[in-house]
mmCIF file of C-alpha atoms (C1' of nucleotides) in Angstrom:
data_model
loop_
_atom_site.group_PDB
_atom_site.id
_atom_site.type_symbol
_atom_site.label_atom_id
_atom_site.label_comp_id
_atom_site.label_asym_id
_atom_site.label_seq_id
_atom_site.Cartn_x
_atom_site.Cartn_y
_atom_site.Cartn_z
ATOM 1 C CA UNK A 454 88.777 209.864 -115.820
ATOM 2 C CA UNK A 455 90.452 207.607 -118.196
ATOM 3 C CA UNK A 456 88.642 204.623 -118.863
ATOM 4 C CA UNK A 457 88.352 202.666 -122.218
ATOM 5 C CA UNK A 458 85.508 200.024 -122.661
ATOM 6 C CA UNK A 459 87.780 198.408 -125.158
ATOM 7 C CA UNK A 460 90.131 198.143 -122.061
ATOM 8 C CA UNK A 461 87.516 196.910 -119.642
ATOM 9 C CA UNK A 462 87.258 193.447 -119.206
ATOM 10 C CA UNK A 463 83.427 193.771 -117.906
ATOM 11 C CA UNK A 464 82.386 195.573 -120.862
ATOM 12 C CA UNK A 465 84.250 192.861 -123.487
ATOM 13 C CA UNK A 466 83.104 189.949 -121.186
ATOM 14 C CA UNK A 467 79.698 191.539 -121.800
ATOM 15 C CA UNK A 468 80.098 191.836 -125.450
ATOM 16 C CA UNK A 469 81.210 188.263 -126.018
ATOM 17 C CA UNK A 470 78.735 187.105 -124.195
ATOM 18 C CA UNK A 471 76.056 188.495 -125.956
ATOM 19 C CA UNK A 472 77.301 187.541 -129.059
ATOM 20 C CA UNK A 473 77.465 183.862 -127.997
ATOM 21 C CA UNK A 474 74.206 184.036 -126.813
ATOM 22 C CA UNK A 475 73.403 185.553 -130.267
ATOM 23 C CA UNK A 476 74.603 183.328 -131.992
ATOM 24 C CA UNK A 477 73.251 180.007 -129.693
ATOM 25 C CA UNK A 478 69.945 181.433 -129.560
ATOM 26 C CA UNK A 479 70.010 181.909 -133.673
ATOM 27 C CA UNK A 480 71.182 178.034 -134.279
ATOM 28 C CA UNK A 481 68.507 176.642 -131.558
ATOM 29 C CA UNK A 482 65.095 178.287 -132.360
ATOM 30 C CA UNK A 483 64.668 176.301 -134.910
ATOM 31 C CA UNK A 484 64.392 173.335 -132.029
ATOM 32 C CA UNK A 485 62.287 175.308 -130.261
ATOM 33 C CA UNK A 486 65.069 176.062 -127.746
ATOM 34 C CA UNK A 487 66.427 179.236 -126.014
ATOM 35 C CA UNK A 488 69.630 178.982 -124.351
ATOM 36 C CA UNK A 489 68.889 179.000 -120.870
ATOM 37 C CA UNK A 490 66.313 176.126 -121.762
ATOM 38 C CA UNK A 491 69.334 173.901 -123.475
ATOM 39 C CA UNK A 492 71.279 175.093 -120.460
ATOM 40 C CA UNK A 493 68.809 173.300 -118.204
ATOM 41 C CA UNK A 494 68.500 170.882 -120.465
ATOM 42 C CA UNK A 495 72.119 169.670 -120.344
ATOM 43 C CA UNK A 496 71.826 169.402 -116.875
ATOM 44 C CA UNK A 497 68.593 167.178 -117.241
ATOM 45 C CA UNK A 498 70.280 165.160 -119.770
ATOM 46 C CA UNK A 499 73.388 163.938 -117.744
ATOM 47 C CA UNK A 500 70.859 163.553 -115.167
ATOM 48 C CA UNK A 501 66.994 163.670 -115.130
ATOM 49 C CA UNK A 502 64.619 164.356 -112.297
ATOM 50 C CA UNK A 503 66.722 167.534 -110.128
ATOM 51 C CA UNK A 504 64.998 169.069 -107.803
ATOM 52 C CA UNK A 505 64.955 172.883 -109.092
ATOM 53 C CA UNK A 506 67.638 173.701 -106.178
ATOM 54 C CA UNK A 507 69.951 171.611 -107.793
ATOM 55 C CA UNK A 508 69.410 173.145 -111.204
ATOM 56 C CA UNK A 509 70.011 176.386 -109.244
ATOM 57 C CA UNK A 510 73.063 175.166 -107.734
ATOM 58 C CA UNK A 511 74.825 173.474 -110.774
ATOM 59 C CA UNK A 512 73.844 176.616 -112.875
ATOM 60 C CA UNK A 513 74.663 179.408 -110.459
ATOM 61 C CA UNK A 514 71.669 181.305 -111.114
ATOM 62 C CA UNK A 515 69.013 182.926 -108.655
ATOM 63 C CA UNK A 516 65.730 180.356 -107.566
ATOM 64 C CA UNK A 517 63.651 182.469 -108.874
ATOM 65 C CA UNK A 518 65.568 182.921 -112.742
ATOM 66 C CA UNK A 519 65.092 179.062 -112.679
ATOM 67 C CA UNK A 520 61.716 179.142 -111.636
ATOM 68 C CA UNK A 521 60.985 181.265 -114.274
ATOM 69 C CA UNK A 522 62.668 179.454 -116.664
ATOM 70 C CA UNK A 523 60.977 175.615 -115.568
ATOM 71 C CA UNK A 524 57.464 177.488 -116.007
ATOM 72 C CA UNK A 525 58.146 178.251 -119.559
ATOM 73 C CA UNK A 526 59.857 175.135 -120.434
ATOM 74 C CA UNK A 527 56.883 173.193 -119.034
ATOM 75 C CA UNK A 528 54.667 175.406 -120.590
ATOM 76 C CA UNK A 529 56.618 174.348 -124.359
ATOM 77 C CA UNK A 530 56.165 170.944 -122.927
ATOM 78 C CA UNK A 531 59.903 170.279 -122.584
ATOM 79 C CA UNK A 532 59.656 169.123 -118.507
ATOM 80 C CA UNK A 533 57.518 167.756 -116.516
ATOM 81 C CA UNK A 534 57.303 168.091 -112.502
ATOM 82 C CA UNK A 535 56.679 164.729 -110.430
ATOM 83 C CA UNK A 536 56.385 164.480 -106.418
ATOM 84 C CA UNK A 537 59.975 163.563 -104.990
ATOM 85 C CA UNK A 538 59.350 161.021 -102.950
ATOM 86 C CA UNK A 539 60.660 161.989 -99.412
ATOM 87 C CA UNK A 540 59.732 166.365 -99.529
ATOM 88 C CA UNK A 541 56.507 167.334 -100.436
ATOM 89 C CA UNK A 542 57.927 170.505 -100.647
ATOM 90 C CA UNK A 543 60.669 169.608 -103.788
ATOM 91 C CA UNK A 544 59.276 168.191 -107.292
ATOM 92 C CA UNK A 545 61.354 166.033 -109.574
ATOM 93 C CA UNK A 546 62.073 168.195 -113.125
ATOM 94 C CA UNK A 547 61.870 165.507 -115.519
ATOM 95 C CA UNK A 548 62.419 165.374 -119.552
ATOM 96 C CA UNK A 549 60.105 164.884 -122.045
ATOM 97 C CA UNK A 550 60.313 162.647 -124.701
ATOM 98 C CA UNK A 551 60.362 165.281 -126.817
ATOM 99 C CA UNK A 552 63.130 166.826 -124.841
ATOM 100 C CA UNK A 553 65.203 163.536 -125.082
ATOM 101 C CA UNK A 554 64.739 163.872 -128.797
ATOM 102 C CA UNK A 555 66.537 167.449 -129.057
ATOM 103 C CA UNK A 556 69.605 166.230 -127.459
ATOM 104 C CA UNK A 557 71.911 165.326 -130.377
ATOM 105 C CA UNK A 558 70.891 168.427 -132.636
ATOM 106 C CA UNK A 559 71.019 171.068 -129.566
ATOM 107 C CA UNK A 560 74.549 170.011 -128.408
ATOM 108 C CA UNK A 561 75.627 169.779 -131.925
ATOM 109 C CA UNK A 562 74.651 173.625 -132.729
ATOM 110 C CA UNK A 563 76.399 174.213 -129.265
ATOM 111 C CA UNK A 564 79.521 172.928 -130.363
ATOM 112 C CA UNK A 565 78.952 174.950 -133.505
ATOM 113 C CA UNK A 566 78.611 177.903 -132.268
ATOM 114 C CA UNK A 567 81.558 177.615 -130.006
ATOM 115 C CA UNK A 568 83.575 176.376 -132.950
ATOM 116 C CA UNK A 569 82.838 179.549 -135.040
ATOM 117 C CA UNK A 570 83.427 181.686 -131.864
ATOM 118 C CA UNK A 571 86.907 180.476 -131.536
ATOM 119 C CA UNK A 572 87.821 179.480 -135.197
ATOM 120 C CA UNK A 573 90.972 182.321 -135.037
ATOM 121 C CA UNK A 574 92.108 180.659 -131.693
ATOM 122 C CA UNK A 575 95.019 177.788 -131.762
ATOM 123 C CA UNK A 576 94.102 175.146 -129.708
ATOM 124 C CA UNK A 577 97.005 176.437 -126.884
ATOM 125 C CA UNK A 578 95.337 179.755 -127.435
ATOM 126 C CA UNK A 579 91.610 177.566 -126.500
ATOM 127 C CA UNK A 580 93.078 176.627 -123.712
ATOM 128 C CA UNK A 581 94.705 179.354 -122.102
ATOM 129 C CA UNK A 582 91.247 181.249 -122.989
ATOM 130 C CA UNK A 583 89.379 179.076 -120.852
ATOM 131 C CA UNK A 584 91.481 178.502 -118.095
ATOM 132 C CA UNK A 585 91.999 182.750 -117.696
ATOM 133 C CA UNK A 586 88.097 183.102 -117.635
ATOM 134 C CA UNK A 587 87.671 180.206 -114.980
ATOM 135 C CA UNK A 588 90.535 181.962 -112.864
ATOM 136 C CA UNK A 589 88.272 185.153 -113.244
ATOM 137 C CA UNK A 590 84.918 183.301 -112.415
ATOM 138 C CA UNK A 591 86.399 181.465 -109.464
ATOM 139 C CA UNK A 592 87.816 185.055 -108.307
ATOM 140 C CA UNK A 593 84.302 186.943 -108.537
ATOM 141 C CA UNK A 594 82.250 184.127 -106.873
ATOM 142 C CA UNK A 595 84.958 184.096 -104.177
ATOM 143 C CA UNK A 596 84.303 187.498 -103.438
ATOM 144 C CA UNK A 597 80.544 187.269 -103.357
ATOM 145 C CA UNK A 598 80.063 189.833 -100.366
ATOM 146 C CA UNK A 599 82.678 192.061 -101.024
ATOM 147 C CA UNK B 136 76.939 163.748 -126.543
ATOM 148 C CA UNK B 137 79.810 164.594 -124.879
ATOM 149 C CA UNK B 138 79.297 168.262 -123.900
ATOM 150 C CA UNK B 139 80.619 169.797 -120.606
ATOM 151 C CA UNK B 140 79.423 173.327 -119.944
ATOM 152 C CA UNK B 141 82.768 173.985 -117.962
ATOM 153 C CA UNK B 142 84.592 173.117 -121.576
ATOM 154 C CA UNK B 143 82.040 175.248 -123.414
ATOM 155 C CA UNK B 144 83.617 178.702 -124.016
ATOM 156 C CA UNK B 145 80.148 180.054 -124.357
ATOM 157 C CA UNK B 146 79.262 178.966 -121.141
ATOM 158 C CA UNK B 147 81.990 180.387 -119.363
ATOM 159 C CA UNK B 148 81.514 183.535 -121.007
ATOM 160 C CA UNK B 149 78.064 183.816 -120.041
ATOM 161 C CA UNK B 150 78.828 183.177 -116.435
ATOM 162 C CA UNK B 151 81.965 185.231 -116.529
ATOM 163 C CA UNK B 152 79.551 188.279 -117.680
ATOM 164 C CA UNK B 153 76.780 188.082 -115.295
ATOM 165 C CA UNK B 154 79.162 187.829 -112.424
ATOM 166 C CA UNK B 155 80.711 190.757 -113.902
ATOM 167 C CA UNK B 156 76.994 192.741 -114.394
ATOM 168 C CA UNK B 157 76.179 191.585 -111.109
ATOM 169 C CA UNK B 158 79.522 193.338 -109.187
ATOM 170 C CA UNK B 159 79.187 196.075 -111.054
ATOM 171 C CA UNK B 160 75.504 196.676 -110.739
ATOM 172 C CA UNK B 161 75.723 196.261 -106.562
ATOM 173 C CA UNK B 162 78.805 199.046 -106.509
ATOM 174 C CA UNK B 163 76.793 201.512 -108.900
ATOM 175 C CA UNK B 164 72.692 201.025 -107.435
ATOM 176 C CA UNK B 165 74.075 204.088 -105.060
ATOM 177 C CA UNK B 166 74.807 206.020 -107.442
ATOM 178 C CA UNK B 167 70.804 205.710 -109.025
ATOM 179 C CA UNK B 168 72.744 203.916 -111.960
ATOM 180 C CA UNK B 169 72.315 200.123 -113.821
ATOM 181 C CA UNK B 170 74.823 198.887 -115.833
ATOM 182 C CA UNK B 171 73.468 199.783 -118.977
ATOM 183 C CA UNK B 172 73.325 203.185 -118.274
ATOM 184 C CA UNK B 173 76.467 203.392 -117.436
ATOM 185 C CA UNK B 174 77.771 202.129 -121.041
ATOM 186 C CA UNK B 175 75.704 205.349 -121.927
ATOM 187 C CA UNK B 176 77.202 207.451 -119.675
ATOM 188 C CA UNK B 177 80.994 206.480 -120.850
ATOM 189 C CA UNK B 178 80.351 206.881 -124.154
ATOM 190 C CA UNK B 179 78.396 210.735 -123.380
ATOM 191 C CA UNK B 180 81.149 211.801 -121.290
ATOM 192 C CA UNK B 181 83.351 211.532 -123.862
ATOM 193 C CA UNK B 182 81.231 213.304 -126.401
ATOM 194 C CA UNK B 183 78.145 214.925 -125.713
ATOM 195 C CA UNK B 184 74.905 215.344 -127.993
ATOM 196 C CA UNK B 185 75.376 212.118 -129.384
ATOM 197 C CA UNK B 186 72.037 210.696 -131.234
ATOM 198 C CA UNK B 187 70.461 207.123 -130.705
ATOM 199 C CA UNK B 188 71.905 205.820 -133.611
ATOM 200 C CA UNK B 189 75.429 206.440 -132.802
ATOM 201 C CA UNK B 190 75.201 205.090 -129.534
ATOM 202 C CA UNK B 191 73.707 201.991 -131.023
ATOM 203 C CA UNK B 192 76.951 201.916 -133.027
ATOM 204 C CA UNK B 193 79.535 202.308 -130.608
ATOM 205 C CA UNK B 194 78.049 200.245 -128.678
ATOM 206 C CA UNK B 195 76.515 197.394 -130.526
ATOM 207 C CA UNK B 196 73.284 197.004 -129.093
ATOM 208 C CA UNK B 197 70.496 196.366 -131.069
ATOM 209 C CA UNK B 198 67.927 199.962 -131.654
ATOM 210 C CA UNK B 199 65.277 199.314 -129.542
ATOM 211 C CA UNK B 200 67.294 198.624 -127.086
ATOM 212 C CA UNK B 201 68.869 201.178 -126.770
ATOM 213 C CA UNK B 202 65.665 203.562 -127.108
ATOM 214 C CA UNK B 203 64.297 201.386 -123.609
ATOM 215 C CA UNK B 204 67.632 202.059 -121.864
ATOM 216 C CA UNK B 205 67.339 206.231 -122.986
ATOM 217 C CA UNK B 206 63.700 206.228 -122.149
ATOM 218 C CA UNK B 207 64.650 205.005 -118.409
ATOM 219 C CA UNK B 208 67.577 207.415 -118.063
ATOM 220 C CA UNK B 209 65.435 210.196 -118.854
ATOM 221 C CA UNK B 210 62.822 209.386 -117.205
ATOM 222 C CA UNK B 211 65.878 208.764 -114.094
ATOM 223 C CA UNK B 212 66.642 212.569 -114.922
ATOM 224 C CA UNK B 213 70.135 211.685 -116.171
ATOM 225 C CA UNK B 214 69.792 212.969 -119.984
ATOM 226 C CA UNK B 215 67.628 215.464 -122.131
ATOM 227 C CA UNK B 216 66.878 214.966 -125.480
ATOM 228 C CA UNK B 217 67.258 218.287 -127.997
ATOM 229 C CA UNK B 218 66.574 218.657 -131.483
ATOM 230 C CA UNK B 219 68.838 218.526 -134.045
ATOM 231 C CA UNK B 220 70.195 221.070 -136.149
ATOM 232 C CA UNK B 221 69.356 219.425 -139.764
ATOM 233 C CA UNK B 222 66.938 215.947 -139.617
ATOM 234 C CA UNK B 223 64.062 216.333 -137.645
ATOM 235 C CA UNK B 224 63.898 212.560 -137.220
ATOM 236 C CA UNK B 225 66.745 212.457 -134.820
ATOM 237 C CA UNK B 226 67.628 214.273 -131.571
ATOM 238 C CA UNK B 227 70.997 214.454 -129.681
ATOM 239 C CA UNK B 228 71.375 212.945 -126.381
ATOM 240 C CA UNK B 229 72.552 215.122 -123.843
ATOM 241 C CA UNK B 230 73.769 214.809 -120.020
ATOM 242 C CA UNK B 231 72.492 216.596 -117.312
ATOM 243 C CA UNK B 232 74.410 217.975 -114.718
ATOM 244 C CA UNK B 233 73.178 215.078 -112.393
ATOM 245 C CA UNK B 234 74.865 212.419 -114.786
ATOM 246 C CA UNK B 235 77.880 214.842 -114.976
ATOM 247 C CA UNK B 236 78.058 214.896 -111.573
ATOM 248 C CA UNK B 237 78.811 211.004 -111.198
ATOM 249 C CA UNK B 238 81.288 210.696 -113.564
ATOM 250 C CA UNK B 239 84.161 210.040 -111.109
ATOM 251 C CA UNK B 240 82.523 207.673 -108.305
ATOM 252 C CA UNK B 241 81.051 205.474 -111.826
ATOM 253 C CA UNK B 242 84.104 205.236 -113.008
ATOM 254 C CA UNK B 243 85.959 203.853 -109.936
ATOM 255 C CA UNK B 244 83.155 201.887 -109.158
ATOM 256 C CA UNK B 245 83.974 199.750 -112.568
ATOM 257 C CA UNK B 246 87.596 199.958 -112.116
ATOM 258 C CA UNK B 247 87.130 198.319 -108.574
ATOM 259 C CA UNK B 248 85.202 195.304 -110.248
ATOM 260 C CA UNK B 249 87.260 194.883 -112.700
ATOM 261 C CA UNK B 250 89.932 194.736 -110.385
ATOM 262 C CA UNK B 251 88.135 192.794 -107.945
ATOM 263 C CA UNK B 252 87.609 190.330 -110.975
ATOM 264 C CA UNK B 253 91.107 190.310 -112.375
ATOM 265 C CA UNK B 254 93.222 190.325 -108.528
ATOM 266 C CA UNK B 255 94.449 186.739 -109.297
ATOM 267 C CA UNK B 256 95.944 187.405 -113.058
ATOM 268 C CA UNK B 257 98.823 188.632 -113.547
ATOM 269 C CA UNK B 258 99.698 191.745 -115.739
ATOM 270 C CA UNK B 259 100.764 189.440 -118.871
ATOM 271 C CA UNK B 260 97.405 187.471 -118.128
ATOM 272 C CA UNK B 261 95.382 190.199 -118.287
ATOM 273 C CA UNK B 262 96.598 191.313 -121.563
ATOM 274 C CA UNK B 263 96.194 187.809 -122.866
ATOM 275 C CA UNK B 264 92.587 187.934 -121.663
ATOM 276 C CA UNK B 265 91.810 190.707 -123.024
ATOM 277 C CA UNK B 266 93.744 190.065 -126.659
ATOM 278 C CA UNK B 267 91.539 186.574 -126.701
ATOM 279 C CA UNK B 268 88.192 188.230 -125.762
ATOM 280 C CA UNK B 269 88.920 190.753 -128.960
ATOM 281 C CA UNK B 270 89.646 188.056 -131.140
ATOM 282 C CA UNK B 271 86.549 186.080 -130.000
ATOM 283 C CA UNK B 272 84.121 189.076 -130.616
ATOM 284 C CA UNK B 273 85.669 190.071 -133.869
ATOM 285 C CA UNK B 274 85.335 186.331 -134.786
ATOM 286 C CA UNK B 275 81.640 186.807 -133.934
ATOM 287 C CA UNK B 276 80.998 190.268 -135.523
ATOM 288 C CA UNK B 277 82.415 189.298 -139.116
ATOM 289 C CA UNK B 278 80.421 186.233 -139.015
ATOM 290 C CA UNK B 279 77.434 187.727 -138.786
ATOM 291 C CA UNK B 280 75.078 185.376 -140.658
ATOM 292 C CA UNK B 281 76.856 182.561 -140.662
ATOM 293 C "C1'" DG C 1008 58.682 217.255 -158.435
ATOM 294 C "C1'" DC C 1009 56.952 213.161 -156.874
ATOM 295 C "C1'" DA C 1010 57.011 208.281 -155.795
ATOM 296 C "C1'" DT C 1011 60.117 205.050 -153.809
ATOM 297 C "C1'" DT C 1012 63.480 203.875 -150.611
ATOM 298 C "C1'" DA C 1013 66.163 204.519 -146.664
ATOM 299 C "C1'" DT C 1014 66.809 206.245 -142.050
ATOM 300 C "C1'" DG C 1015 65.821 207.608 -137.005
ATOM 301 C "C1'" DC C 1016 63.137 206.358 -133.467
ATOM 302 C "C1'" DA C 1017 59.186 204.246 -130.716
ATOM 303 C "C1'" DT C 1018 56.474 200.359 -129.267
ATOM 304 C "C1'" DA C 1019 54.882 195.571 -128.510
ATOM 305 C "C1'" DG C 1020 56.015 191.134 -127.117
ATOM 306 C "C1'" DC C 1021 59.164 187.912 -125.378
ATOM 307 C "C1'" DA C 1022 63.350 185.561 -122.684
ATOM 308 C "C1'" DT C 1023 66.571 185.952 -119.070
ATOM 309 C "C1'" DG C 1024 68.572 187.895 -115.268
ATOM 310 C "C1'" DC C 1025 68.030 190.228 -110.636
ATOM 311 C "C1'" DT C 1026 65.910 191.445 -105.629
ATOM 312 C "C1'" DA C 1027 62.239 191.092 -102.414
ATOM 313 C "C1'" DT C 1028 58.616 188.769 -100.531
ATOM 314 C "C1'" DC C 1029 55.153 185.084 -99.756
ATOM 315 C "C1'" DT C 1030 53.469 180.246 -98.775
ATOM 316 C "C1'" DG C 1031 53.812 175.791 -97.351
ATOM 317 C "C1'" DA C 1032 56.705 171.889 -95.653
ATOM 318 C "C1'" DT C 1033 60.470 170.328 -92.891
ATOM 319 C "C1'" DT C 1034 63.789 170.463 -89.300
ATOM 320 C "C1'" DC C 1035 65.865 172.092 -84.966
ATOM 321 C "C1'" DG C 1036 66.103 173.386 -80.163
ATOM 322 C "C1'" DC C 1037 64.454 173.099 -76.080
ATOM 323 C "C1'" DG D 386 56.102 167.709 -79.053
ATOM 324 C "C1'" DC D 387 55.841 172.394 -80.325
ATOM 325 C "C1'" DG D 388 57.362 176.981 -81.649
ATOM 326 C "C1'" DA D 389 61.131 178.954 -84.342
ATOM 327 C "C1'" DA D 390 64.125 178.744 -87.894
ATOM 328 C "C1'" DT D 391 65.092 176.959 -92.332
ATOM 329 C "C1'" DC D 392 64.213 175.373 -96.855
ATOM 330 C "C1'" DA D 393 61.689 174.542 -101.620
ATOM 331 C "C1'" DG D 394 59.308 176.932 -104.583
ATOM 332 C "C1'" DA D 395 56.212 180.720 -106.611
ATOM 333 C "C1'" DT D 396 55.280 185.443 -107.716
ATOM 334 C "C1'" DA D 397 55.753 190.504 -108.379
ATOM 335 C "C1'" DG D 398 58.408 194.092 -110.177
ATOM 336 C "C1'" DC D 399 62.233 195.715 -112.658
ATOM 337 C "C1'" DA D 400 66.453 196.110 -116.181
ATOM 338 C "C1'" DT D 401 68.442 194.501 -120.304
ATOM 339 C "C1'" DG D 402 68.631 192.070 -124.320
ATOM 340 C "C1'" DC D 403 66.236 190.455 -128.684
ATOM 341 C "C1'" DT D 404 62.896 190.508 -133.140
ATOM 342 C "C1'" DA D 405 59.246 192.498 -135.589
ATOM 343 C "C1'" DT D 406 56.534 196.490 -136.731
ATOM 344 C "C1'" DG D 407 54.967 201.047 -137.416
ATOM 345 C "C1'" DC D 408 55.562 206.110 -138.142
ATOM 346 C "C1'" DA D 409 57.627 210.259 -139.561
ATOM 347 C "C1'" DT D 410 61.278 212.497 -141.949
ATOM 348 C "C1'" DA D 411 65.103 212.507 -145.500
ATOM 349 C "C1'" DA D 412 67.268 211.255 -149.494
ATOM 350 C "C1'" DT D 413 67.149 209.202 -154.238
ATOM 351 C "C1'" DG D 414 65.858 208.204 -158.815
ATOM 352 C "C1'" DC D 415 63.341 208.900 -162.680
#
DNA sequence: GCATTATGCATAGCATGCTATCTGATTCGC
DNA sequence: GCGAATCAGATAGCATGCTATGCATAATGC
């Protein structure tokens, strides 16, 4: 019966996590943003008008999460949803101007946020960081059914 | 406006953890448990009788909540609340022979995902993971409101 | 000793994640 | 070409996280 949260990685994955999206959420709301609204949106801003599946896809999250997530975004008039032009069944997600505008100053408090996250990390130390968590990523989503 | 979520550390993180929630919540449902409570549990079945407020503290969540994750694992029939000996504004949080009873098969359950998770790192890697993840939370702890 | 302040907890309201299920549109198999 | 399977999306119901508030009890300060 020996088993240390400090030792677990799922319970310090957790933690970080939440205190990145802590932190995020705490630098964006004064856009008007929540973080998996600038996630979306950094998808929409490399590319506008996804279908929601490919949101979905790019962002590994369930259709429904998304769904969820468009509705409110509309709803704060960040998105709008056009026909797509061959399936009547798919609608375009398209930006706002007023999304368009929050681009610079939402990726900029991203970059903060990361920067004060990793401030005690050298840049080999960065590196090896990242690289270790998309080893352990790759390995879970491998192993989806198991 | 360069800004690639697979370079963003929070990102990564994010994912990392709700893959993580997600194995660990399929291998405990079984066992009537949610992720959550089992952060409870670990921290009960070490010491027993524990109030709300030291839970909160050992294991950072914010007050309430905590009190919504106690209210469902009462109401689940996996702790009692009793008084306590001197403040009458506090009780102590106490297991139940049912949440006892699942110490073991909990326990493995999160070993297994973690080591589901970690099967591709080797033993030096996972103690660089895990050094890194500590020195990114306790980056993000001491600055608090920054 | 009594008013003020601090503490322990509950609740309301919201965002994000999940599973399960439904509808409507498209595609496949024959 | 038509019924079955598949696919895009919406919705319901729940767990977990947050902030903001309110209430009751303790502790402090004068």
């Amino acid at each position: 019966m020996t088993f240390s949260k400090e030792h677990s990685a799922g319970f310090v994955a957790n933690h970080m996590a939440r205190l990145f999206a802590h932190g995020l959420a705490r630098r964006i709301a004064p856009l008007g943003l929540a973080p998996a609204q600038f996630m979306v949106l950094l998808e929409l801003w490399q590319e506008d008008g996804l279908t929601q599946h490919d949101l979905v896809t790019r962002l590994d999250v369930e259709q429904a999460t998304m769904s969820n997530t468009l509705r409110r975004m509309e709803r704060d008039g960040l998105i709008v949803r056009r026909a797509h032009d061959h399936d009547r069944r798919a609608r375009r997600i398209c930006l706002t101007d007023k999304a368009r505008a929050l681009q610079a100053a939402a990726i900029r408090a991203a970059q903060d946020q990361n920067e004060t996250a990793l401030a005690s990390l050298s840049d080999a130390e960065r590196a090896h960081l990242m690289a270790l968590m998309h080893k352990v990523v790759g390995a879970m989503r491998r192993n989806w059914g198991d």
